[in-house]
Short mmCIF file of C-alpha atoms and ligand atoms in Angstrom, two decimals:
data_model
loop_
_atom_site.label_atom_id
_atom_site.label_comp_id
_atom_site.label_asym_id
_atom_site.label_seq_id
_atom_site.Cartn_x
_atom_site.Cartn_y
_atom_site.Cartn_z
CA MET A 223 -15.03 -26.90 -16.06
CA LYS A 224 -12.04 -24.73 -18.43
CA ASN A 225 -11.09 -23.53 -14.60
CA ASN A 226 -11.51 -27.05 -13.11
CA LEU A 227 -8.88 -28.66 -15.62
CA LEU A 228 -6.32 -26.52 -16.30
CA LEU A 229 -6.07 -27.36 -12.25
CA LEU A 230 -5.66 -30.37 -12.11
CA LEU A 231 -3.20 -30.01 -15.10
CA LEU A 232 -0.95 -27.68 -12.99
CA LEU A 233 -1.97 -30.20 -9.60
CA PHE A 234 -0.15 -32.99 -11.93
CA GLY A 235 0.79 -32.55 -14.56
CA GLY A 236 4.65 -32.13 -13.26
CA CYS A 237 5.02 -29.11 -14.10
CA SER A 238 4.17 -27.48 -11.33
CA LYS A 239 6.19 -28.02 -7.66
CA SER A 240 3.81 -27.08 -5.07
CA ILE A 241 5.05 -28.60 -1.74
CA HIS A 242 2.36 -27.92 -0.37
CA ASP A 243 -1.24 -30.80 -0.91
CA GLU A 244 -3.59 -26.87 -0.46
CA ARG A 245 -3.96 -23.46 -2.07
CA PRO A 246 -5.34 -21.25 -0.14
CA ASN A 247 -7.43 -18.59 -0.93
CA ILE A 248 -4.72 -14.47 -0.60
CA ILE A 249 -6.28 -12.29 0.69
CA VAL A 250 -3.78 -8.75 0.88
CA ILE A 251 -5.28 -6.58 2.38
CA MET A 252 -3.03 -3.13 2.44
CA ALA A 253 -4.03 0.33 4.60
CA ASP A 254 -3.03 3.25 3.58
CA ASP A 255 -0.59 6.14 5.01
CA LEU A 256 -1.68 3.17 8.15
CA GLY A 257 0.56 3.58 11.27
CA TYR A 258 2.65 1.01 13.47
CA GLY A 259 0.80 1.98 16.84
CA ASP A 260 -2.42 3.07 15.11
CA VAL A 261 -3.61 -0.05 15.42
CA GLY A 262 -4.30 -1.06 19.01
CA VAL A 263 -2.57 -4.80 19.46
CA TYR A 264 0.61 -2.82 18.52
CA GLY A 265 0.15 -0.74 21.23
CA ALA A 266 -1.19 2.22 20.10
CA LYS A 267 -2.87 4.15 23.32
CA LEU A 268 -6.74 4.18 21.63
CA GLU A 269 -8.80 5.12 23.94
CA ASN A 270 -10.25 7.62 21.21
CA VAL A 271 -9.59 4.73 18.82
CA LYS A 272 -10.37 0.83 19.07
CA THR A 273 -9.24 -1.58 16.25
CA PRO A 274 -10.87 -5.22 17.01
CA ASN A 275 -11.33 -6.33 14.35
CA ILE A 276 -8.02 -6.24 13.05
CA ASP A 277 -6.28 -6.82 16.45
CA ARG A 278 -8.98 -10.24 16.41
CA LEU A 279 -6.78 -11.35 12.75
CA ALA A 280 -3.43 -9.93 14.36
CA ASN A 281 -4.04 -12.23 18.06
CA GLY A 282 -5.43 -14.81 16.22
CA GLY A 283 -2.45 -14.82 13.27
CA ILE A 284 0.74 -13.71 12.97
CA LYS A 285 2.52 -10.45 14.37
CA PHE A 286 4.81 -8.95 12.67
CA THR A 287 6.49 -7.02 14.76
CA SER A 288 9.60 -6.34 12.04
CA GLY A 289 7.55 -5.88 8.80
CA TYR A 290 8.32 -3.28 6.66
CA ALA A 291 6.75 -1.45 4.37
CA SER A 292 8.98 -1.26 0.39
CA ALA A 293 8.77 2.35 0.72
CA SER A 294 7.98 5.76 2.36
CA THR A 295 5.19 6.97 -0.48
CA CYS A 296 1.97 4.79 -1.59
CA THR A 297 3.16 4.12 -5.62
CA PRO A 298 7.43 2.83 -4.90
CA THR A 299 5.84 0.64 -2.30
CA ARG A 300 2.56 -0.29 -4.49
CA TYR A 301 5.03 -1.31 -7.36
CA SER A 302 7.67 -3.74 -5.11
CA PHE A 303 4.65 -4.83 -3.88
CA LEU A 304 3.25 -6.43 -7.11
CA THR A 305 6.11 -6.77 -8.92
CA GLY A 306 8.81 -7.41 -6.00
CA THR A 307 11.44 -5.56 -7.32
CA TYR A 308 13.02 -2.43 -5.67
CA ALA A 309 10.87 0.32 -6.71
CA PHE A 310 14.51 2.45 -7.38
CA ARG A 311 15.04 -0.09 -9.68
CA GLN A 312 12.62 2.03 -11.88
CA LYS A 313 12.58 5.16 -13.48
CA GLY A 314 9.20 6.70 -12.75
CA THR A 315 7.98 5.17 -9.49
CA SER A 316 7.37 8.21 -7.36
CA ILE A 317 4.48 9.37 -5.12
CA ALA A 318 2.01 9.34 -9.73
CA PRO A 319 0.60 12.25 -11.00
CA PRO A 320 -2.97 12.09 -11.71
CA ASN A 321 -2.67 11.35 -15.37
CA ALA A 322 -0.12 9.35 -14.94
CA PRO A 323 0.17 5.99 -17.54
CA ALA A 324 0.53 2.79 -16.42
CA ILE A 325 3.95 2.52 -14.06
CA ILE A 326 4.13 -1.64 -14.00
CA LYS A 327 4.31 -2.51 -17.98
CA PRO A 328 2.80 -5.51 -19.88
CA GLY A 329 4.30 -8.54 -19.88
CA THR A 330 5.64 -7.26 -16.64
CA GLU A 331 5.66 -10.30 -13.54
CA THR A 332 3.54 -9.67 -11.05
CA ILE A 333 2.49 -11.32 -8.01
CA ALA A 334 -1.54 -11.27 -9.54
CA SER A 335 0.05 -12.83 -13.22
CA LEU A 336 2.08 -16.03 -11.59
CA LEU A 337 -0.87 -16.57 -9.33
CA LYS A 338 -3.00 -16.74 -12.27
CA LYS A 339 -1.02 -19.35 -13.45
CA ALA A 340 -1.37 -21.46 -10.89
CA GLY A 341 -4.70 -21.16 -11.71
CA TYR A 342 -5.75 -18.24 -9.44
CA SER A 343 -8.88 -15.70 -10.24
CA THR A 344 -6.29 -12.66 -9.69
CA ALA A 345 -8.30 -8.94 -8.48
CA VAL A 346 -7.97 -5.73 -7.32
CA ILE A 347 -10.26 -3.62 -5.41
CA GLY A 348 -9.97 -0.38 -4.73
CA LYS A 349 -6.42 2.51 -5.02
CA TRP A 350 -4.67 2.03 -7.55
CA HIS A 351 -1.86 4.68 -7.70
CA LEU A 352 -0.54 3.01 -10.73
CA GLY A 353 -0.79 5.20 -13.06
CA LEU A 354 -3.25 3.88 -16.73
CA GLY A 355 -3.15 3.61 -19.83
CA GLU A 356 -0.32 4.45 -22.95
CA THR A 357 2.53 6.56 -22.14
CA SER A 358 0.75 9.26 -23.37
CA GLY A 359 -1.95 9.04 -19.84
CA PRO A 360 -5.04 8.55 -19.65
CA ASN A 361 -7.35 8.75 -22.02
CA TRP A 362 -10.70 8.99 -19.04
CA ASN A 363 -13.38 8.30 -22.50
CA GLU A 364 -11.77 5.10 -23.23
CA ASP A 365 -10.06 1.84 -22.90
CA LEU A 366 -7.58 2.96 -19.76
CA LYS A 367 -5.68 0.19 -20.57
CA PRO A 368 -2.69 -0.93 -20.10
CA GLY A 369 -4.49 -2.12 -16.67
CA PRO A 370 -4.75 -4.39 -13.74
CA LYS A 371 -5.62 -6.83 -16.69
CA GLU A 372 -2.81 -5.81 -18.64
CA ILE A 373 -0.15 -7.13 -15.76
CA GLY A 374 -2.50 -10.62 -14.11
CA PHE A 375 -5.48 -9.30 -12.91
CA ASP A 376 -9.03 -10.49 -14.15
CA TYR A 377 -10.96 -7.72 -12.22
CA ASN A 378 -10.63 -4.90 -11.35
CA PHE A 379 -12.96 -2.12 -9.23
CA LEU A 380 -10.29 1.19 -8.74
CA LEU A 381 -9.64 4.54 -7.10
CA PRO A 382 -7.31 4.75 -10.00
CA THR A 383 -5.06 7.68 -8.23
CA THR A 384 -5.90 8.72 -4.83
CA ASN A 385 -8.65 9.91 -3.26
CA ASP A 386 -6.91 13.49 -2.81
CA ARG A 387 -6.17 13.70 -7.50
CA VAL A 388 -8.71 14.04 -9.57
CA PRO A 389 -10.31 12.69 -11.11
CA GLN A 390 -12.88 10.71 -7.45
CA VAL A 391 -14.47 8.61 -10.76
CA TYR A 392 -14.51 4.52 -9.78
CA VAL A 393 -13.05 2.34 -12.87
CA GLU A 394 -14.05 -1.37 -12.66
CA ASN A 395 -12.28 -3.02 -15.88
CA HIS A 396 -10.89 -0.42 -18.55
CA ARG A 397 -14.48 2.00 -17.96
CA VAL A 398 -14.82 4.44 -15.97
CA LEU A 399 -18.27 3.38 -14.52
CA ASN A 400 -21.66 4.90 -15.54
CA LEU A 401 -19.16 7.13 -17.53
CA ASP A 402 -22.03 9.53 -19.47
CA GLN A 403 -20.04 9.92 -23.05
CA ASN A 404 -22.62 13.26 -23.57
CA ASP A 405 -20.51 14.28 -20.35
CA PRO A 406 -16.65 12.96 -21.13
CA ILE A 407 -13.75 13.56 -18.87
CA TRP A 408 -11.48 15.83 -18.98
CA VAL A 409 -8.18 15.63 -16.91
CA GLY A 410 -5.58 18.09 -16.67
CA SER A 411 -2.94 19.77 -14.89
CA LYS A 412 -3.66 23.15 -15.73
CA LYS A 413 -7.01 25.35 -15.09
CA PRO A 414 -9.30 24.77 -17.85
CA SER A 415 -10.96 28.33 -18.15
CA ASP A 416 -10.31 30.94 -16.50
CA ASP A 417 -13.86 30.97 -14.01
CA HIS A 418 -12.95 26.87 -13.55
CA PRO A 419 -13.62 27.49 -9.48
CA THR A 420 -10.63 25.96 -7.58
CA GLY A 421 -9.29 25.54 -3.99
CA ILE A 422 -7.62 29.11 -3.79
CA SER A 423 -10.60 30.80 -6.19
CA HIS A 424 -13.31 29.26 -4.11
CA ARG A 425 -11.73 28.47 -1.31
CA ASN A 426 -14.03 29.75 1.31
CA THR A 427 -17.39 27.09 0.19
CA LEU A 428 -14.36 24.64 1.21
CA ARG A 429 -15.72 21.83 3.05
CA MET A 430 -12.31 20.65 4.34
CA ASN A 431 -9.77 24.05 3.90
CA TRP A 432 -6.17 23.03 2.97
CA ASN A 433 -3.60 23.98 3.78
CA ASP A 434 -0.69 22.85 1.25
CA GLY A 435 -1.72 21.79 -3.17
CA HIS A 436 -4.54 20.25 -2.63
CA ASN A 437 -6.14 23.96 -4.69
CA ASN A 438 -7.10 22.28 -7.95
CA THR A 439 -10.88 21.28 -9.04
CA ILE A 440 -13.65 21.14 -6.03
CA HIS A 441 -15.46 17.45 -6.02
CA ASN A 442 -17.25 17.14 -3.17
CA GLY A 443 -16.76 21.07 -1.66
CA ILE A 444 -12.52 19.70 -1.29
CA GLY A 445 -10.04 20.40 -3.28
CA ARG A 446 -7.72 18.32 -4.56
CA ILE A 447 -5.26 17.46 -7.55
CA GLY A 448 -5.51 18.89 -10.67
CA PHE A 449 -8.02 20.30 -13.08
CA TYR A 450 -10.90 18.19 -14.20
CA THR A 451 -14.20 18.58 -16.12
CA GLY A 452 -16.99 16.48 -17.20
CA GLY A 453 -18.03 12.70 -15.81
CA HIS A 454 -21.01 13.31 -12.92
CA SER A 455 -22.55 11.09 -13.17
CA ALA A 456 -20.02 9.18 -12.89
CA ARG A 457 -18.40 11.10 -9.87
CA PHE A 458 -18.08 9.46 -6.06
CA ARG A 459 -18.66 10.36 -2.30
CA ASP A 460 -15.62 10.70 -0.71
CA GLU A 461 -17.52 9.08 2.94
CA ASP A 462 -19.07 5.91 0.83
CA LEU A 463 -15.64 4.47 -0.20
CA ALA A 464 -15.50 2.40 2.87
CA ASP A 465 -18.43 0.91 1.41
CA GLU A 466 -18.18 0.34 -2.06
CA TRP A 467 -14.65 -1.77 -1.45
CA GLN A 468 -16.63 -3.66 0.84
CA LYS A 469 -19.63 -4.40 -1.89
CA GLN A 470 -17.57 -4.69 -4.77
CA ALA A 471 -15.46 -7.52 -2.55
CA LYS A 472 -18.12 -9.50 -1.15
CA LYS A 473 -19.96 -9.94 -4.87
CA TRP A 474 -16.59 -11.13 -6.69
CA ILE A 475 -15.45 -13.94 -3.18
CA GLU A 476 -19.61 -14.82 -3.64
CA LYS A 477 -18.55 -15.40 -7.36
CA ASN A 478 -14.90 -18.04 -6.92
CA THR A 479 -16.49 -19.68 -3.80
CA ASP A 480 -15.32 -22.54 -5.94
CA ASN A 481 -11.83 -21.55 -7.89
CA PRO A 482 -8.78 -20.43 -5.31
CA PHE A 483 -8.68 -16.88 -5.46
CA PHE A 484 -6.35 -13.83 -5.00
CA LEU A 485 -7.87 -10.19 -4.76
CA PHE A 486 -5.88 -7.67 -3.84
CA PHE A 487 -7.48 -5.25 -1.45
CA SER A 488 -6.20 -1.75 -1.72
CA SER A 489 -8.57 0.95 1.14
CA HIS A 490 -7.95 4.35 0.10
CA ASP A 491 -8.24 4.37 4.08
CA ILE A 492 -6.55 6.68 6.53
CA HIS A 493 -5.40 8.92 3.50
CA VAL A 494 -6.40 12.83 2.45
CA PRO A 495 -8.56 13.62 2.82
CA ARG A 496 -10.26 12.07 5.45
CA MET A 497 -13.64 11.78 4.37
CA PRO A 498 -15.31 8.64 6.80
CA HIS A 499 -19.18 7.45 6.24
CA GLU A 500 -21.43 9.74 8.07
CA ARG A 501 -21.62 7.34 9.64
CA PHE A 502 -17.86 6.54 11.57
CA GLN A 503 -18.05 10.82 11.88
CA GLY A 504 -17.22 11.60 15.25
CA GLN A 505 -16.68 7.65 15.78
CA SER A 506 -13.12 8.39 17.87
CA ASN A 507 -12.74 11.46 19.71
CA MET A 508 -9.49 11.67 17.16
CA SER A 509 -10.76 13.42 14.19
CA TYR A 510 -11.45 11.83 10.69
CA ARG A 511 -8.06 10.49 11.02
CA GLY A 512 -8.95 8.18 14.17
CA ASP A 513 -12.65 7.83 12.02
CA ALA A 514 -10.69 6.79 9.25
CA ILE A 515 -9.44 3.60 11.04
CA ILE A 516 -12.32 2.91 12.51
CA GLN A 517 -13.70 2.49 9.60
CA LEU A 518 -10.75 0.45 7.60
CA ASP A 519 -10.92 -2.14 11.15
CA TRP A 520 -14.75 -2.72 10.00
CA ASN A 521 -14.02 -3.14 6.40
CA VAL A 522 -11.72 -5.73 8.07
CA GLY A 523 -15.29 -7.19 9.95
CA GLN A 524 -16.69 -6.53 6.78
CA ILE A 525 -14.73 -8.95 4.77
CA MET A 526 -13.56 -11.48 7.67
CA LYS A 527 -16.84 -11.76 7.70
CA THR A 528 -17.81 -13.44 4.33
CA LEU A 529 -15.11 -15.36 4.01
CA GLU A 530 -16.96 -16.79 8.06
CA GLN A 531 -20.34 -17.55 5.81
CA LEU A 532 -18.97 -18.69 3.05
CA ASP A 533 -17.54 -20.98 5.14
CA LEU A 534 -13.41 -19.94 2.86
CA ILE A 535 -12.16 -18.77 6.73
CA GLU A 536 -9.76 -22.07 6.97
CA LYS A 537 -9.41 -21.58 3.47
CA THR A 538 -7.69 -18.13 2.96
CA LEU A 539 -4.41 -16.29 3.98
CA VAL A 540 -5.25 -13.23 5.00
CA VAL A 541 -2.32 -10.77 4.82
CA PHE A 542 -2.58 -7.53 7.06
CA ILE A 543 -0.33 -4.50 5.71
CA SER A 544 -0.14 -1.32 5.35
CA ASP A 545 1.91 0.29 2.11
CA ASN A 546 4.02 3.08 4.47
CA GLY A 547 4.25 5.34 7.36
CA PRO A 548 1.85 7.48 9.35
CA VAL A 549 1.45 11.28 8.32
CA LEU A 550 -0.32 13.68 10.41
CA ASP A 551 -1.01 16.66 8.32
CA ASP A 552 -1.27 15.63 5.15
CA GLY A 553 -1.87 19.32 3.32
CA TYR A 554 -5.47 19.67 4.85
CA ASP A 555 -7.48 21.20 7.68
CA ASP A 556 -8.77 18.48 9.29
CA TYR A 557 -7.18 19.20 13.36
CA ALA A 558 -5.60 15.58 12.90
CA ASN A 559 -2.96 17.52 14.61
CA GLU A 560 -4.30 19.02 17.35
CA ALA A 561 -7.31 16.02 18.12
CA LEU A 562 -5.11 13.34 19.04
CA GLY A 563 -4.28 13.11 22.15
CA ASN A 564 -0.70 10.57 23.46
CA HIS A 565 -1.74 8.58 20.82
CA LYS A 566 1.79 8.25 19.20
CA PRO A 567 0.94 6.38 14.56
CA SER A 568 4.52 6.00 15.02
CA TYR A 569 5.46 4.80 18.09
CA PRO A 570 7.89 3.02 19.25
CA PHE A 571 9.40 4.65 15.95
CA SER A 572 10.51 8.23 14.88
CA GLY A 573 9.37 9.44 11.23
CA GLY A 574 6.85 8.76 9.51
CA LYS A 575 5.46 9.40 5.84
CA TYR A 576 7.75 10.96 2.78
CA ASN A 577 11.05 9.69 5.24
CA VAL A 578 13.24 6.96 6.37
CA ARG A 579 13.63 6.91 9.23
CA GLU A 580 11.49 2.63 11.06
CA GLY A 581 8.05 4.80 11.19
CA GLY A 582 8.18 5.83 7.42
CA THR A 583 8.19 2.31 6.64
CA ARG A 584 8.01 0.07 8.95
CA THR A 585 3.76 -1.41 10.18
CA PRO A 586 1.75 -2.88 10.82
CA PHE A 587 2.35 -6.45 9.03
CA ILE A 588 -0.18 -9.67 10.36
CA THR A 589 -0.28 -13.24 8.56
CA TYR A 590 -3.81 -14.66 9.34
CA TRP A 591 -5.01 -18.10 8.00
CA LYS A 592 -7.45 -20.28 10.16
CA GLY A 593 -6.43 -23.23 11.03
CA LYS A 594 -3.11 -23.53 9.82
CA ILE A 595 -0.99 -19.75 11.38
CA GLN A 596 -0.85 -20.59 14.95
CA PRO A 597 -0.82 -16.81 16.82
CA ASN A 598 2.16 -16.41 16.75
CA VAL A 599 4.69 -12.82 16.78
CA SER A 600 7.88 -12.68 15.05
CA ASP A 601 10.37 -10.69 15.39
CA GLU A 602 11.46 -12.08 11.79
CA ILE A 603 12.38 -9.26 9.27
CA VAL A 604 9.64 -8.70 6.29
CA SER A 605 8.48 -7.36 3.27
CA THR A 606 5.25 -6.22 1.65
CA ILE A 607 8.50 -6.45 -0.95
CA ASP A 608 8.72 -10.67 -0.03
CA LEU A 609 5.34 -11.21 -1.02
CA ALA A 610 5.54 -11.88 -4.69
CA ALA A 611 7.55 -14.87 -4.34
CA SER A 612 6.46 -16.33 -0.85
CA MET A 613 3.71 -16.39 -2.89
CA ALA A 614 4.85 -18.40 -5.94
CA GLU A 615 6.39 -20.14 -3.41
CA LEU A 616 2.50 -21.87 -1.97
CA VAL A 617 1.38 -22.46 -5.23
CA GLY A 618 4.02 -23.92 -6.42
CA VAL A 619 4.86 -21.26 -9.58
CA GLU A 620 8.47 -20.90 -10.68
CA LEU A 621 9.71 -17.08 -10.35
CA PRO A 622 11.58 -15.57 -13.55
CA LYS A 623 14.88 -14.95 -14.33
CA ASP A 624 14.31 -12.17 -15.32
CA GLY A 625 11.91 -10.12 -12.87
CA ILE A 626 10.68 -10.50 -9.27
CA LEU A 627 13.75 -9.65 -8.75
CA ASP A 628 14.43 -8.59 -4.58
CA SER A 629 11.43 -10.14 -3.74
CA PHE A 630 12.29 -13.86 -0.43
CA ASN A 631 10.80 -16.33 -0.10
CA ILE A 632 9.99 -16.50 2.82
CA LEU A 633 6.70 -18.34 2.42
CA ASP A 634 7.76 -20.32 5.92
CA VAL A 635 7.83 -17.72 8.39
CA LEU A 636 4.99 -15.98 7.53
CA LEU A 637 3.33 -19.24 7.61
CA GLY A 638 4.86 -19.58 11.34
CA LYS A 639 6.99 -22.01 10.69
CA GLU A 640 8.90 -23.48 14.33
CA GLY A 641 12.61 -22.26 13.12
CA SER A 642 11.41 -20.10 9.85
CA LYS A 643 13.70 -16.94 9.85
CA GLY A 644 12.80 -13.64 7.78
CA ARG A 645 15.07 -11.69 5.96
CA ASP A 646 18.31 -10.98 7.65
CA HIS A 647 18.68 -6.38 5.55
CA ILE A 648 15.91 -5.06 3.88
CA VAL A 649 16.62 -1.44 2.16
CA THR A 650 14.52 0.67 2.24
CA GLN A 651 13.80 3.92 0.22
CA ASP A 652 11.95 7.41 0.93
CA ASN A 653 9.66 8.97 -2.58
CA GLY A 654 12.82 7.66 -4.57
CA LEU A 655 15.41 8.83 -6.49
CA ARG A 656 17.15 11.47 -3.80
CA GLY A 657 19.14 9.08 -3.68
CA THR A 658 17.64 8.88 -0.14
CA TYR A 659 18.44 5.07 0.79
CA GLY A 660 17.21 2.57 4.60
CA LEU A 661 19.46 -0.46 4.93
CA ARG A 662 18.47 -2.32 8.13
CA GLU A 663 20.80 -5.73 8.92
CA ASN A 664 20.08 -7.70 11.42
CA GLU A 665 20.17 -5.05 14.69
CA TRP A 666 22.17 -1.82 12.26
CA LYS A 667 19.53 0.83 10.25
CA LEU A 668 21.63 2.65 7.96
CA GLN A 669 20.00 6.48 7.37
CA ARG A 670 21.67 7.19 3.85
CA HIS A 671 20.70 10.87 1.79
CA ASP A 672 22.55 12.44 -1.11
CA THR A 673 22.93 15.73 0.41
CA LYS A 674 23.53 17.22 -2.92
CA LYS A 675 20.19 15.90 -4.52
CA MET A 676 18.11 16.41 -1.50
CA TYR A 677 16.86 19.95 -2.51
CA ASN A 678 17.13 20.02 -6.04
CA GLY A 679 14.05 18.11 -5.54
CA ASP A 680 10.76 18.14 -4.11
CA LEU A 681 11.28 20.63 -0.63
CA SER A 682 7.37 19.16 -0.72
CA MET A 683 9.05 16.22 0.79
CA LYS A 684 10.31 17.86 3.99
CA LEU A 685 13.13 17.73 4.87
CA TRP A 686 16.07 17.98 7.19
CA ASP A 687 19.69 18.54 7.57
CA VAL A 688 21.07 15.22 8.06
CA PRO A 689 24.96 13.98 7.52
CA GLU A 690 25.10 11.62 3.74
CA TYR A 691 25.25 8.39 6.18
CA SER A 692 23.75 8.07 10.15
CA LEU A 693 24.73 5.08 11.89
CA PHE A 694 21.55 3.19 14.33
CA ASN A 695 21.64 0.42 16.54
CA LEU A 696 18.17 -0.29 16.56
CA GLU A 697 18.73 -2.87 19.55
CA ASN A 698 19.17 -0.14 22.02
CA ASP A 699 18.33 3.38 19.74
CA ILE A 700 14.40 1.38 18.02
CA SER A 701 13.86 5.80 17.12
CA GLU A 702 17.20 6.38 15.18
CA SER A 703 17.58 9.16 18.41
CA GLU A 704 21.21 8.68 18.64
CA ASN A 705 23.64 7.59 14.88
CA VAL A 706 26.49 5.46 16.17
CA ALA A 707 28.14 5.73 13.15
CA ASN A 708 31.68 7.60 13.46
CA LYS A 709 31.54 4.93 17.33
CA TYR A 710 31.43 1.72 14.90
CA PRO A 711 33.21 2.67 11.46
CA LYS A 712 33.81 -0.88 10.27
CA ILE A 713 29.77 -1.21 10.59
CA LEU A 714 29.61 1.72 8.32
CA ASN A 715 32.16 1.09 5.86
CA HIS A 716 29.89 -2.34 5.16
CA MET A 717 27.13 -1.26 4.90
CA LYS A 718 27.83 1.55 3.43
CA THR A 719 29.69 -1.22 0.46
CA LYS A 720 26.35 -2.89 0.66
CA LEU A 721 23.75 -1.13 -0.49
CA GLN A 722 26.00 -0.26 -3.07
CA LEU A 723 26.24 -3.41 -4.43
CA ILE A 724 22.14 -4.30 -3.67
CA ILE A 725 21.72 -1.04 -5.84
CA ASP A 726 24.18 -2.25 -8.62
CA SER A 727 23.49 -5.43 -8.72
CA GLY A 728 20.33 -4.92 -9.92
CA LYS A 729 19.32 -8.22 -7.86
CA SER A 730 18.93 -9.04 -4.39
CA ARG A 731 17.23 -11.98 -4.56
CA LYS A 732 18.92 -15.48 -5.42
C1 NG6 B 52 1.72 14.78 -1.88
C2 NG6 B 52 0.47 15.25 -1.76
C3 NG6 B 52 -0.01 14.36 -0.29
C4 NG6 B 52 -0.23 12.85 -0.54
C5 NG6 B 52 1.02 12.75 -1.36
C6 NG6 B 52 0.65 10.79 -1.74
C7 NG6 B 52 0.48 17.54 -1.34
C8 NG6 B 52 0.50 19.04 -0.58
N1 NG6 B 52 0.83 16.81 -0.25
O1 NG6 B 52 3.25 15.02 -2.93
O2 NG6 B 52 -1.22 15.05 0.25
O3 NG6 B 52 -1.24 12.93 -1.58
O4 NG6 B 52 1.65 13.03 -2.53
O5 NG6 B 52 0.62 9.91 -0.57
O6 NG6 B 52 0.37 17.89 -2.79
S1 NG6 B 52 0.56 8.79 -1.69
O7 NG6 B 52 -0.08 7.88 0.41
O8 NG6 B 52 -0.10 7.99 -2.11
O9 NG6 B 52 2.02 9.13 -2.15
CA1 CA B 53 0.11 6.18 1.82
#
């Protein structure tokens, strides 16, 4: 009742400027490490792995061919998706370690807090990877605060870090779920005792071998990044994650049928360790990576089914995105490479996760709203970072002056309004703070690598020798194979200056 009253006030009380008579539910489904070429409708050669549910979304909605994640790793893309601000503006936004504190500070406006202002119920279910707790780090046995609830989410059910980082537990609101206080969790970066079994000391017991990192604490027969002890009653099986996201999402949607809601459904698929449920194992003929794609697609299908069952399908805008481009071998021997056949995860681009080639950030991007969005294919440039400003426009909430600094209102493009224009440019980055950027402007693409910084930093990011600046014409060189910087000095100069201006000005939206 209170909620309804608030809604009425917001709708008719003059503080709302919504131009849209009807405010849909919003579900953003974010996949993890899913490449442009991994999805059937994006042209993947999928003899062995099919994505009928994602394809159905795209065929019934808008399939964007220039949809970008903000970064080519997880934490910076998720940071910019939620805050509407480029992650390179904020220190500490590169891949978050197991004990990372909350990266987005309470009081920061986010897509969730904006929608909450408009009377939406808000939830995040699935992978978080944006840190939890005060600057001293999370206390896993007490309140994990601040977290999503302090930045606009009413409810959270999380995989707190990544599935390959410890601990393998769920966090519901502020607490680790099913934690036995007599078996507290300890998480750290050093081996807790000499006899603590690790991926090195007990390598022969592993179900999936590691080849890079992932050799600390063993859980579920798989070595992880980081050490932990305790919390045994709270630990999950990797095989059950997708089912759990689905169960929790259904439960939460069912509770919110009478009010508008925003659900950030954040799948861990297809991130390593790829360990899909037994019923999906072997379904793809393309290793567990392929099976994880099938599992992800099943998750999408189940969400659509729930919306249909609850008669919400015409009242819900569904957005499907990925957090970064694809990777095959990401530190475990799961035969992703060997079983690939003629499947090309970044197709038709080059590069992938960790770099600023198109394959690193240009990913599947679909909007679907039955009855409202006309099926179409759009070549307009759109980005995960734009969802904050665009959804704010949809529900009639103003953007703060000092927040959501790089999010463009491209609502009309996302809804397929005829003649509407997307961005003319987008900045992308790698894992951050190493001076690596991509700038796409119309058909041009600038890559900037800070060659001085490159090799001081994180060698695991597998960089190759590149000039500081390179320029590509995507119109005739989609795979960024011919650097034309010398051929087009004026364009090069313009792009260099533009990128620096965007970085220096601290804000790129109007
Ligand atoms: C890297 C991990 C990789 C993955 C990545 C984060 C190693 C050798 N590699 O450091 O496996 O976890 O971090 O991926 O440990 S992301 O999609 O969440 O950004
Ligand atoms: Ca990722």
